[in-house]
Amino acid sequence: MKRANWQELLWVAIIVVLAAFWPMLANGYWLGIGVDMMMYIALATSWVLFSGPTHYISLASAAFFGVGGFIVGTGMSDYEASFWSMLALSAVVGGALAALIGLATLRLSGVYFVIFTLGLAEMIRNLVSWIQNNFLGSRGLYVLTDFTDKHLYWMLLVTAAAVYLLGWIISRSRLGFALRIIGGDETVARHVGINTAMAKVILFTSTGFFGAIVGAIIAPRWSYIEPNQVFSPQLSFFVVIMALLGGSGRLWGPIVGVVPFLLIWNWVDANFPHQSILVLGLAFLVIVYFLPHGFVGRIDQLRARARGRS
Amino acid sequence: MFRRKLLGLAAALTVAGTSVFAADMIKIGAIAPKTGPLAGGAVVTQWPNVQLWVEQVNARGGLNVDGKQMQIELIEYDDKTNPGEHIKLAQRLATQDKVDFVVAPYGTGFNIATAPIYGKFGYPMIAVSAITDKADELTERYSNLFFTLGTTTAFVDGVKEILIEQREAGTIGNEVAMVNVADAFGIELADRARELFGEAGFDIVYDKSYPLGTPDLSPVMKGAKDSGAKAFVAWSYPPDSFGLAEQAIIEDLDVNVYYSAVATSFPAFKGAYGNKINNVLGAGGTNVDDPVIAEYRDAHLAITGKVADYWASANTYAALQILEQAIEGAATLDRDVVTQFIKDNSFDTVMGSLSFENQVSNTFWSVGQWQDGVFRGVKGSNVDGAVSVRAKDGWSD
């Protein structure tokens, strides 16, 4: 078990190093796809970090992503702050916000939590607009930097790797063990003396932290930030679909979910421009009927079968 | 035998014919929303004009590029009003489809987001539906980006001038009721208006915002009514421009100046409220009496089956005419040469003669008014045919 864990880490490290060379090989369209992939890998991995062990389906990705984008936009546009300081602020605010929300809501379970997180992005968008309208004012949120896709790709790669590493460390810690018990049966977990609320809040905070970082990194790519675009609920659904397609049982699951999903999505989008949303629905059907544990579950199953045969 | 030979010859000719034909195509890429929040505006203002222009150019034999007639092949994508999606599609246009030229995107954010990508490949972008106060900074940064529809300040200034005139005429006092949609452009306009109206000695007695997508605007309108101000200004977007007018009719808002911003100039606005919205002011305007504009509007209706809007439609078509004339004038598909040609020349368009100063064209309408079924320009910059503003008088048919 222990050795296999180290082996997994080594494999991921090799993938990260190889992925870092992508901008040398591709530019334009394919580098752009790479940025999209890295963005979703980072978001989906941080989603799995929390939702994988706890089985809480969170649709809050867009809320944190939007907070990151909005802070970078406001800071750089209205206060002439540097991108890096705003990136750091986004992470702190995203984390703090998630902690607050976690404290208030993680006692909710099952479908109540899903519904709450779905509304969260919309609530924060309205809150942000209200603050901007009444206190900050605005001349339009411009994020003008000299970053190109290459730089953003690397930043997202580092973020994704950091999420993975954190998840790997947590999964080997007492906290990770506690989370697995919570995922198995929350009542049992509480009875054996685990502070379930605290464990969940800590993990949810990390989701908010990384979600805001990803939003902040994408802001220079969009150049002009509008609240109704950075808080788009579609993003939350994409993250969940891709994470489930890959499989939430393993931290590397999102990698095998995001890559095929986005390749198919973009192929369909290029050839049947009005049908791409269909891919989303089909992916969902595939998950429910054929891949309940995602590609990861299928891979593990095949591996077990191969081992049984030999 | 002879017949077979003849057939062979015909076939060969056809093959040769099509290959020549294929070589004489010019690829133009267009990305704009067909779905999502901005689709409502784009299908009125952007897409019909792209269709109209392509059909008209191809009907007259295509673009004449250095003596060669080139038909336009249009490659169009829906960005779903999603910046990430749009950026990806722009990269696809440039590197996969390898289009020769592009139609600038719809929406301020989308134009700025794609300027670096198109800039890298040298595509000139003649932006229309992009209004900003940062044109100087942006054009300095992106030498391929052109602006044609005016600035945020110009829009507020147009309304301010009307308020001052009406105050002098005695139809309104110093009190103004102002509302805005709490989203990017709405907040920006309201922010600017507080400053400019204040400088002009107006007292904004009612100043409220509402969230984007609010279904019920009746509290907003009731508040404006209770303020007693004789001037009402709304920095609004398409769905709420309609919602506000509806509430004003219900509340029978007693004002002499009523202004709502984006989408007031859409034909559907009159379609929804008929003559009740007579003398309503809005962003935009056009001069329907200008024979060139009249001819353009007829062609728009005939070819696309839709009535052109009374604002950015003409500017959108004019931007495409500029692209057309610059390609023909430069007599090359070399994008750098064409971009330079745009900077150095003036162009004969449906909006009159247009030219750029630091990549910005200062010919545009800022405020228009529904007068007896037609939305006419009342304030603008370098445009002819502005009519005088009428006071709003009730909301009856």
XYZ file of C-alpha atoms in Angstrom:
707
model
C 0.000 0.000 0.000
C 2.685 2.388 1.034
C 4.894 1.519 -1.910
C 2.049 1.804 -4.364
C 1.381 5.275 -3.060
C 4.918 6.381 -3.702
C 4.777 4.794 -7.095
C 1.659 6.781 -7.931
C 3.364 9.983 -6.849
C 6.324 9.174 -9.059
C 4.088 8.567 -12.052
C 2.279 11.827 -11.527
C 5.604 13.647 -11.178
C 6.717 12.222 -14.508
C 3.432 13.288 -16.126
C 3.825 16.803 -14.706
C 7.355 17.102 -16.099
C 6.241 15.845 -19.506
C 3.205 18.144 -19.485
C 5.498 21.100 -18.846
C 6.930 20.649 -22.338
C 3.565 20.982 -24.088
C 3.965 24.702 -24.873
C 7.210 23.852 -26.695
C 5.341 21.483 -28.983
C 2.055 23.245 -29.526
C 0.903 26.763 -29.956
C -2.236 28.582 -30.931
C -5.245 26.305 -30.895
C -3.657 23.252 -29.267
C -1.924 25.265 -26.602
C -5.280 26.907 -25.923
C -6.839 23.464 -25.482
C -3.951 22.685 -23.138
C -4.797 25.718 -21.012
C -8.420 24.575 -20.852
C -7.331 21.110 -19.861
C -4.996 22.333 -17.137
C -7.695 24.620 -15.811
C -10.205 21.790 -15.543
C -7.635 19.337 -14.199
C -6.770 21.765 -11.403
C -10.443 22.460 -10.632
C -11.557 18.845 -10.889
C -8.661 17.562 -8.780
C -9.456 20.048 -6.042
C -13.094 18.994 -6.357
C -12.113 15.330 -5.917
C -9.992 16.289 -2.932
C -13.153 17.174 -1.052
C -15.955 15.306 -2.793
C -14.024 12.079 -3.449
C -13.722 10.873 0.146
C -16.782 12.660 1.601
C -19.202 11.957 -1.297
C -20.572 15.487 -0.976
C -21.391 16.756 -4.474
C -20.316 20.383 -4.586
C -21.455 22.724 -7.350
C -19.539 25.647 -5.874
C -16.556 25.648 -8.269
C -17.871 28.659 -10.187
C -18.305 30.634 -6.967
C -14.640 30.398 -6.028
C -13.437 30.670 -9.600
C -15.458 33.868 -9.958
C -14.118 35.321 -6.723
C -10.577 34.844 -8.031
C -11.350 36.489 -11.360
C -13.224 39.345 -9.781
C -10.495 40.149 -7.247
C -7.813 40.204 -9.909
C -10.025 42.373 -12.136
C -10.909 44.870 -9.419
C -7.419 45.044 -7.952
C -5.616 45.514 -11.245
C -8.201 47.780 -12.817
C -9.264 50.059 -10.001
C -6.368 49.921 -7.549
C -3.427 49.375 -9.878
C -2.339 46.381 -7.853
C 0.042 43.826 -9.308
C -1.240 40.543 -10.643
C 0.784 38.533 -8.138
C -0.493 40.337 -5.064
C -4.054 39.907 -6.298
C -3.423 36.241 -6.987
C -2.334 35.833 -3.365
C -5.320 37.826 -2.115
C -7.691 35.700 -4.225
C -6.343 32.545 -2.667
C -6.784 33.909 0.842
C -10.279 35.249 0.187
C -11.329 32.082 -1.644
C -10.102 29.946 1.248
C -11.665 32.143 3.917
C -14.959 32.264 2.066
C -15.021 28.489 1.716
C -14.253 28.100 5.414
C -17.118 30.400 6.364
C -19.510 28.670 4.003
C -18.290 25.300 5.207
C -18.888 26.188 8.823
C -22.384 27.330 8.015
C -23.454 24.540 5.705
C -21.439 21.378 6.027
C -23.846 20.116 8.627
C -26.277 19.862 5.754
C -26.105 16.550 4.054
C -27.039 14.934 0.795
C -29.199 16.843 -1.605
C -29.484 19.943 0.618
C -25.788 20.567 0.272
C -25.922 20.181 -3.530
C -28.746 22.673 -3.826
C -27.009 25.110 -1.549
C -23.751 25.044 -3.522
C -25.663 25.472 -6.769
C -27.139 28.702 -5.442
C -23.858 29.839 -3.984
C -22.261 31.079 -7.222
C -25.376 33.085 -8.010
C -25.497 34.505 -4.492
C -21.854 35.568 -4.556
C -22.249 37.085 -8.020
C -25.076 39.241 -6.740
C -23.165 40.117 -3.601
C -20.097 41.079 -5.594
C -22.165 43.209 -7.985
C -23.854 44.868 -5.046
C -20.530 45.722 -3.402
C -19.133 46.996 -6.696
C -22.240 49.026 -7.339
C -22.546 50.594 -3.907
C -19.014 50.903 -2.604
C -16.304 50.339 -5.177
C -17.721 51.777 -8.369
C -16.199 50.671 -11.627
C -14.721 51.814 -14.912
C -14.854 48.279 -16.275
C -12.592 45.532 -14.992
C -9.646 45.255 -17.347
C -6.897 42.726 -16.730
C -4.179 43.730 -19.145
C -0.946 41.792 -18.739
C 1.798 40.491 -20.976
C 1.061 36.878 -20.112
C 0.457 34.559 -23.034
C -1.167 31.143 -22.985
C 2.240 29.597 -22.383
C 2.643 31.384 -19.044
C -0.913 30.693 -17.940
C -0.507 27.054 -18.857
C 2.540 26.713 -16.637
C 0.872 28.539 -13.758
C -2.108 26.206 -13.992
C 0.168 23.188 -14.209
C 1.911 24.242 -11.002
C -1.492 24.771 -9.352
C -2.759 21.372 -10.468
C 0.441 19.719 -9.232
C 0.112 21.512 -5.889
C -3.497 20.352 -5.514
C -2.437 16.822 -6.244
C 0.462 16.925 -3.800
C -1.741 18.324 -1.057
C -4.299 15.622 -1.717
C -1.628 12.966 -1.664
C -0.325 14.197 1.690
C -3.826 14.402 3.133
C -4.725 10.921 1.957
C -1.787 9.545 3.960
C -2.628 11.548 7.068
C -5.049 11.039 9.926
C -7.295 13.598 8.284
C -7.501 11.520 5.126
C -8.370 8.456 7.157
C -11.075 10.386 8.973
C -12.527 11.570 5.669
C -12.735 8.077 4.303
C -14.677 7.019 7.363
C -16.997 9.986 6.954
C -17.536 8.984 3.336
C -18.317 5.439 4.422
C -20.754 6.347 7.157
C -20.917 9.734 8.758
C -22.788 8.534 11.849
C -20.163 5.911 12.540
C -17.453 8.497 12.071
C -19.094 10.752 14.619
C -19.486 7.884 17.059
C -15.839 6.948 16.944
C -15.034 10.496 17.948
C -14.127 12.162 14.662
C -14.883 15.856 14.483
C -16.663 15.411 11.164
C -17.597 19.047 10.676
C -14.021 20.215 11.178
C -12.588 17.622 8.806
C -15.048 18.598 6.096
C -14.482 22.317 6.582
C -10.710 21.927 6.219
C -11.092 20.101 2.926
C -13.750 22.455 1.604
C -11.442 25.371 2.421
C -8.754 23.900 0.202
C -11.293 23.613 -2.640
C -12.121 27.294 -2.279
C -8.474 28.240 -2.038
C -7.519 26.498 -5.280
C -10.709 27.420 -7.115
C -9.973 31.101 -6.528
C -6.359 30.656 -7.646
C -7.497 29.107 -10.928
C -10.001 31.934 -11.467
C -7.269 34.474 -10.800
C -4.897 32.839 -13.291
C -7.564 32.719 -16.015
C -8.465 36.414 -15.570
C -5.574 37.740 -17.715
C -6.698 35.399 -20.479
C -10.195 36.855 -20.497
C -8.809 40.407 -20.179
C -12.169 41.945 -19.278
C -14.101 40.615 -16.312
C -17.873 40.625 -16.120
C -19.428 39.090 -13.019
C -22.074 37.193 -14.959
C -19.378 35.466 -16.962
C -16.893 34.507 -14.255
C -19.687 33.170 -12.063
C -21.207 31.061 -14.844
C -22.867 27.957 -13.321
C -21.897 25.963 -16.396
C -18.354 25.790 -15.075
C -19.481 23.996 -11.910
C -21.286 21.343 -13.925
C -18.321 20.838 -16.237
C -16.039 20.285 -13.282
C -18.372 17.708 -11.730
C -18.965 15.838 -14.993
C -15.272 15.654 -15.814
C -14.345 14.589 -12.289
C -17.004 11.867 -12.243
C -16.087 10.714 -15.725
C -12.521 10.248 -14.574
C -13.623 8.826 -11.274
C -13.582 10.457 -7.889
C -12.081 7.430 -6.161
C -8.550 8.457 -6.985
C -6.813 11.785 -7.035
C -5.492 11.212 -10.561
C -9.011 10.423 -11.775
C -9.680 13.915 -13.173
C -6.695 13.635 -15.493
C -8.225 10.665 -17.296
C -11.628 12.384 -17.248
C -10.704 15.870 -18.428
C -8.477 14.914 -21.341
C -10.888 12.677 -23.292
C -13.896 14.827 -22.407
C -12.354 18.032 -23.742
C -10.999 16.313 -26.853
C -14.434 14.943 -27.694
C -16.127 18.216 -26.740
C -13.874 20.219 -29.028
C -14.151 17.758 -31.864
C -17.935 17.865 -31.706
C -17.855 21.634 -31.322
C -15.750 21.972 -34.475
C -17.824 19.611 -36.596
C -21.332 20.026 -35.229
C -21.235 23.490 -33.659
C -24.778 23.416 -32.329
C -24.654 19.971 -30.815
C -21.759 20.306 -28.390
C -23.978 20.617 -25.329
C -25.220 17.130 -26.213
C -21.787 15.805 -25.226
C -22.455 16.947 -21.701
C -25.680 14.965 -21.509
C -24.158 11.885 -23.142
C -21.206 12.004 -20.767
C -23.639 12.026 -17.901
C -25.502 9.001 -19.273
C -22.230 7.156 -19.807
C -21.235 7.838 -16.213
C -24.537 6.658 -14.794
C -24.950 3.539 -16.945
C -21.457 2.363 -17.793
C -18.880 4.067 -15.624
C -20.365 4.574 -12.157
C -16.862 4.862 -10.757
C -15.458 6.628 -13.788
C -12.546 5.532 -15.916
C -10.587 5.019 -12.725
C -13.079 2.423 -11.468
C -12.928 0.613 -14.801
C -9.122 0.688 -14.845
C -8.939 -0.679 -11.292
C -11.427 -3.387 -12.222
C -9.401 -4.440 -15.269
C -6.247 -4.413 -13.212
C -7.801 -6.619 -10.571
C -9.013 -9.013 -13.241
C -5.564 -9.162 -14.825
C -4.028 -9.870 -11.449
C -6.588 -12.596 -10.779
C -5.752 -14.277 -14.067
C -2.009 -14.255 -13.555
C -17.401 8.322 -79.427
C -17.419 11.981 -80.136
C -19.999 12.472 -77.463
C -17.857 10.675 -74.922
C -14.942 12.921 -75.791
C -17.109 15.935 -75.388
C -18.295 14.695 -72.024
C -14.694 14.131 -70.985
C -13.834 17.627 -72.020
C -16.779 19.001 -70.126
C -15.756 17.048 -67.054
C -12.186 18.297 -67.328
C -13.443 21.821 -67.691
C -15.621 21.436 -64.641
C -12.722 20.106 -62.610
C -10.479 22.920 -63.794
C -13.278 25.372 -63.196
C -13.846 24.344 -59.603
C -10.151 24.326 -58.773
C -9.795 27.862 -60.038
C -12.934 28.725 -58.142
C -11.561 27.213 -54.925
C -8.349 29.178 -55.219
C -10.320 32.391 -55.574
C -12.063 32.161 -52.261
C -11.317 34.539 -49.443
C -11.955 33.072 -46.014
C -13.586 35.314 -43.447
C -14.095 34.140 -39.877
C -16.860 35.352 -37.567
C -17.403 34.407 -33.924
C -20.257 35.825 -31.859
C -22.942 34.521 -29.537
C -25.845 32.544 -30.924
C -26.702 31.238 -27.463
C -26.191 32.596 -23.951
C -26.886 35.997 -22.381
C -25.547 38.147 -25.246
C -27.216 36.142 -28.016
C -30.336 38.326 -27.866
C -28.293 41.350 -28.944
C -25.994 39.547 -31.355
C -28.791 37.985 -33.412
C -30.296 41.448 -33.893
C -27.167 43.504 -34.487
C -24.262 41.278 -35.468
C -25.252 38.145 -37.362
C -27.775 39.606 -39.838
C -25.230 42.176 -40.973
C -22.555 39.553 -41.510
C -25.044 37.582 -43.599
C -26.143 40.656 -45.519
C -22.607 41.730 -46.304
C -21.410 38.294 -47.425
C -24.439 37.797 -49.667
C -24.152 41.234 -51.204
C -20.434 40.970 -51.863
C -20.762 37.502 -53.374
C -23.738 38.566 -55.475
C -21.679 41.291 -57.058
C -18.952 38.776 -57.883
C -16.861 38.887 -54.738
C -14.032 41.087 -53.585
C -11.714 42.481 -56.208
C -8.239 41.801 -54.854
C -5.606 43.099 -57.209
C -7.690 42.305 -60.283
C -8.804 38.893 -59.018
C -12.471 38.395 -58.089
C -12.638 36.484 -54.815
C -15.840 35.038 -53.384
C -16.228 35.127 -49.603
C -16.319 31.859 -47.716
C -17.712 32.567 -44.274
C -16.636 30.440 -41.310
C -18.867 31.168 -38.337
C -18.871 29.923 -34.766
C -21.083 30.401 -31.709
C -19.068 31.461 -28.662
C -22.021 30.705 -26.344
C -21.300 34.072 -24.654
C -18.391 32.338 -22.942
C -15.001 34.092 -23.019
C -13.040 30.829 -22.658
C -14.946 29.306 -25.552
C -14.477 32.424 -27.656
C -10.717 32.500 -27.122
C -10.437 28.874 -28.149
C -12.516 29.479 -31.286
C -10.444 32.536 -32.192
C -7.331 30.396 -31.977
C -9.018 27.847 -34.173
C -9.895 30.471 -36.788
C -6.329 31.720 -36.848
C -4.376 28.466 -36.722
C -6.681 25.685 -37.941
C -9.044 27.351 -40.392
C -6.366 29.877 -41.356
C -8.929 32.493 -42.346
C -7.765 35.538 -44.273
C -9.692 38.100 -42.210
C -12.077 38.205 -39.275
C -15.240 40.009 -38.256
C -14.619 41.609 -34.846
C -16.479 39.936 -31.948
C -19.696 41.139 -30.296
C -19.248 42.634 -26.820
C -16.566 44.767 -25.190
C -14.966 41.934 -23.252
C -14.753 39.617 -26.220
C -13.011 42.203 -28.375
C -10.399 42.878 -25.724
C -9.937 39.189 -24.926
C -9.238 38.287 -28.556
C -7.128 41.343 -29.443
C -3.829 39.641 -28.425
C -4.648 36.463 -30.386
C -5.738 38.244 -33.549
C -2.901 40.727 -33.051
C -0.326 37.951 -33.081
C -1.547 36.887 -36.507
C -1.965 40.453 -37.727
C -5.759 40.399 -38.180
C -7.256 43.885 -38.165
C -10.287 44.000 -35.833
C -12.823 46.712 -36.512
C -14.784 46.494 -33.278
C -18.324 47.817 -33.204
C -20.199 46.505 -30.181
C -17.439 47.493 -27.796
C -17.754 50.683 -25.792
C -14.959 51.710 -23.487
C -13.312 54.727 -21.928
C -9.962 53.012 -22.251
C -9.695 53.176 -26.038
C -6.373 55.042 -25.869
C -4.707 52.526 -23.625
C -6.143 49.603 -25.566
C -5.223 50.837 -29.032
C -1.727 51.631 -27.836
C -1.459 48.078 -26.630
C -3.104 46.433 -29.641
C -2.147 48.019 -32.947
C -4.736 45.878 -34.768
C -7.793 46.982 -32.764
C -10.142 49.708 -34.000
C -13.131 51.236 -32.191
C -16.171 52.677 -33.964
C -19.119 53.043 -31.579
C -17.961 55.699 -29.121
C -17.001 55.844 -25.464
C -18.804 55.385 -22.159
C -18.397 59.097 -21.479
C -19.878 60.045 -24.853
C -23.014 58.069 -24.039
C -23.470 59.743 -20.683
C -22.647 63.120 -22.208
C -25.406 62.732 -24.785
C -27.954 62.165 -22.027
C -26.544 65.021 -19.972
C -26.919 67.434 -22.886
C -30.565 66.439 -23.273
C -31.202 66.938 -19.562
C -29.632 70.387 -19.679
C -31.700 71.369 -22.745
C -34.906 70.152 -21.161
C -34.136 71.977 -17.932
C -33.632 75.162 -19.896
C -36.901 74.516 -21.714
C -38.584 74.124 -18.357
C -39.925 70.616 -18.915
C -37.820 69.162 -16.082
C -36.261 70.523 -12.926
C -32.986 69.645 -11.264
C -34.201 66.307 -9.995
C -33.279 63.120 -11.837
C -34.293 59.572 -10.985
C -31.586 57.159 -12.075
C -31.428 53.366 -12.003
C -28.875 50.931 -13.316
C -28.375 47.226 -13.834
C -25.715 46.058 -11.394
C -23.448 44.531 -13.989
C -20.237 45.623 -15.686
C -21.418 48.183 -18.263
C -24.416 49.352 -16.218
C -22.255 50.103 -13.191
C -19.689 51.866 -15.349
C -22.291 54.113 -16.988
C -24.026 54.945 -13.697
C -20.686 55.750 -12.100
C -19.843 58.187 -14.878
C -23.338 59.672 -14.835
C -23.205 60.475 -11.103
C -20.109 62.512 -11.822
C -21.270 64.274 -15.008
C -24.851 64.931 -13.899
C -23.540 66.292 -10.619
C -21.190 68.669 -12.423
C -24.129 69.920 -14.490
C -26.011 70.791 -11.302
C -28.450 67.892 -11.308
C -29.614 66.284 -8.140
C -30.000 62.514 -8.410
C -32.895 62.167 -5.998
C -33.396 58.482 -6.662
C -30.373 56.273 -7.351
C -31.040 52.535 -7.341
C -29.545 49.478 -8.901
C -31.068 46.089 -9.557
C -29.332 42.770 -10.263
C -28.972 41.478 -13.805
C -31.896 39.225 -14.639
C -34.290 40.618 -12.033
C -37.730 39.440 -13.072
C -39.677 42.045 -11.106
C -38.776 45.660 -11.685
C -41.917 47.107 -10.181
C -40.305 48.194 -6.854
C -37.613 50.024 -8.836
C -40.202 51.859 -10.906
C -42.433 52.612 -7.912
C -39.458 54.185 -6.158
C -38.662 56.298 -9.191
C -42.265 57.424 -9.365
C -42.372 58.340 -5.674
C -39.242 60.461 -6.051
C -41.321 62.894 -8.120
C -38.451 63.602 -10.522
C -39.515 64.627 -14.007
C -36.523 62.908 -15.618
C -35.905 59.162 -15.554
C -32.611 57.634 -16.711
C -31.933 53.868 -16.746
C -28.532 52.383 -17.594
C -30.077 49.112 -18.609
C -29.495 45.956 -20.703
C -31.802 44.181 -23.147
C -34.082 42.223 -20.807
C -34.536 45.036 -18.269
C -34.930 47.845 -20.824
C -38.116 46.040 -21.775
C -39.093 45.301 -18.174
C -38.666 48.929 -17.142
C -40.796 50.221 -19.996
C -43.485 47.754 -19.031
C -43.475 48.934 -15.430
C -43.419 52.585 -16.486
C -46.571 51.927 -18.492
C -48.217 50.111 -15.573
C -47.253 52.814 -13.096
C -48.023 55.535 -15.615
C -44.716 57.155 -14.732
C -45.194 60.905 -14.979
C -41.954 62.163 -16.539
C -40.977 64.411 -19.415
C -37.674 62.684 -20.075
C -37.522 58.883 -20.126
C -34.273 57.188 -21.150
C -33.278 53.525 -21.118
C -29.930 52.409 -22.549
C -29.226 49.243 -24.524
C -31.952 47.605 -26.672
C -34.307 50.577 -26.638
C -33.313 50.953 -30.294
C -34.370 47.386 -31.163
C -37.391 47.117 -33.471
C -38.787 44.598 -30.960
C -39.030 47.392 -28.396
C -41.653 49.100 -30.431
C -43.073 45.729 -31.357
C -43.732 45.080 -27.675
C -45.222 48.412 -26.635
C -46.448 50.068 -29.837
C -47.078 53.774 -29.586
C -47.008 53.783 -25.800
C -43.264 54.228 -25.977
C -43.510 57.258 -28.243
C -40.857 59.821 -27.243
C -38.845 57.322 -25.219
C -35.114 58.035 -25.439
C -32.485 55.340 -25.724
C -28.874 54.575 -26.553
C -28.074 54.757 -30.247
C -30.003 56.315 -33.058
C -29.846 56.530 -36.799
C -30.925 58.846 -39.584
C -33.604 56.998 -41.533
C -34.056 59.945 -43.904
C -30.544 59.538 -45.226
C -31.028 57.758 -48.605
C -27.942 55.609 -48.045
C -29.264 54.423 -44.686
C -32.729 53.895 -46.147
C -31.302 51.742 -48.938
C -29.243 49.774 -46.422
C -32.288 49.168 -44.222
C -34.330 47.963 -47.198
C -31.605 45.528 -48.219
C -31.288 44.326 -44.622
C -34.979 43.533 -44.498
C -35.042 41.949 -47.942
C -32.049 39.664 -47.466
C -32.175 38.762 -43.769
C -35.927 39.087 -43.271
C -35.339 41.243 -40.205
C -35.662 44.958 -39.605
C -32.255 46.452 -38.826
C -31.963 47.904 -35.335
C -31.777 51.690 -35.092
C -28.273 51.858 -33.729
C -25.287 49.532 -34.081
C -26.659 47.654 -37.104
C -25.518 50.387 -39.436
C -22.163 50.663 -37.656
C -21.679 46.904 -37.905
C -22.360 46.990 -41.617
C -20.091 50.019 -41.992
C -17.245 48.160 -40.256
C -17.599 45.353 -42.796
C -17.581 47.891 -45.617
C -14.349 49.304 -44.211
C -12.798 45.843 -44.223
C -14.029 45.280 -47.780
C -12.716 48.587 -49.073
C -9.408 48.200 -47.256
C -8.796 44.758 -48.782
C -9.697 46.024 -52.244
C -7.805 49.279 -51.741
C -4.664 47.597 -50.471
C -5.082 45.079 -53.316
C -3.615 42.287 -51.238
C -4.475 39.719 -48.601
C -1.406 40.750 -46.614
C -2.992 41.649 -43.295
C -0.333 44.106 -42.183
C -0.760 46.097 -45.368
C -4.548 46.048 -44.986
C -4.317 47.171 -41.340
C -2.086 50.059 -42.349
C -4.512 50.926 -45.142
C -7.327 51.172 -42.578
C -5.251 53.564 -40.476
C -4.314 55.793 -43.387
C -7.532 56.137 -45.371
C -11.115 57.207 -45.092
C -13.949 54.945 -46.177
C -17.275 55.530 -47.817
C -19.860 53.658 -45.752
C -23.527 53.675 -44.804
C -22.482 55.786 -41.794
C -20.960 58.337 -44.173
C -17.260 58.878 -44.599
C -15.360 57.141 -41.790
C -11.723 57.440 -40.837
C -9.649 56.585 -37.824
C -7.643 58.779 -35.513
C -5.425 56.655 -33.293
C -7.548 53.679 -34.362
C -10.749 55.291 -33.101
C -13.569 56.496 -35.354
C -15.536 59.359 -33.874
C -18.625 59.057 -36.032
C -21.481 57.563 -34.077
C -24.914 58.193 -32.628
C -25.168 58.299 -28.819
C -28.849 59.016 -28.097
C -31.960 58.393 -30.148
C -35.688 58.807 -29.593
C -38.773 56.910 -30.706
C -40.732 59.455 -32.705
C -43.955 58.251 -34.329
C -42.783 54.700 -34.864
C -39.197 55.426 -35.872
C -36.151 55.622 -33.624
C -34.311 58.741 -34.763
C -30.889 59.962 -33.693
C -31.012 63.055 -31.484
C -27.432 63.245 -30.223
C -24.258 62.040 -31.828
C -20.747 62.812 -32.870
C -19.970 63.867 -36.465
C -23.337 62.671 -37.729
C -25.921 64.581 -39.764
C -29.660 64.551 -39.393
C -30.137 64.810 -35.639
C -33.737 65.772 -34.874
C -34.770 67.793 -31.856
C -35.809 66.049 -28.668
C -39.485 65.886 -27.780
C -40.811 65.745 -24.240
C -42.422 62.503 -23.120
C -46.129 62.979 -22.608
C -47.877 60.057 -20.981
C -47.962 56.385 -21.895
C -51.204 56.054 -23.832
C -51.444 54.531 -27.318
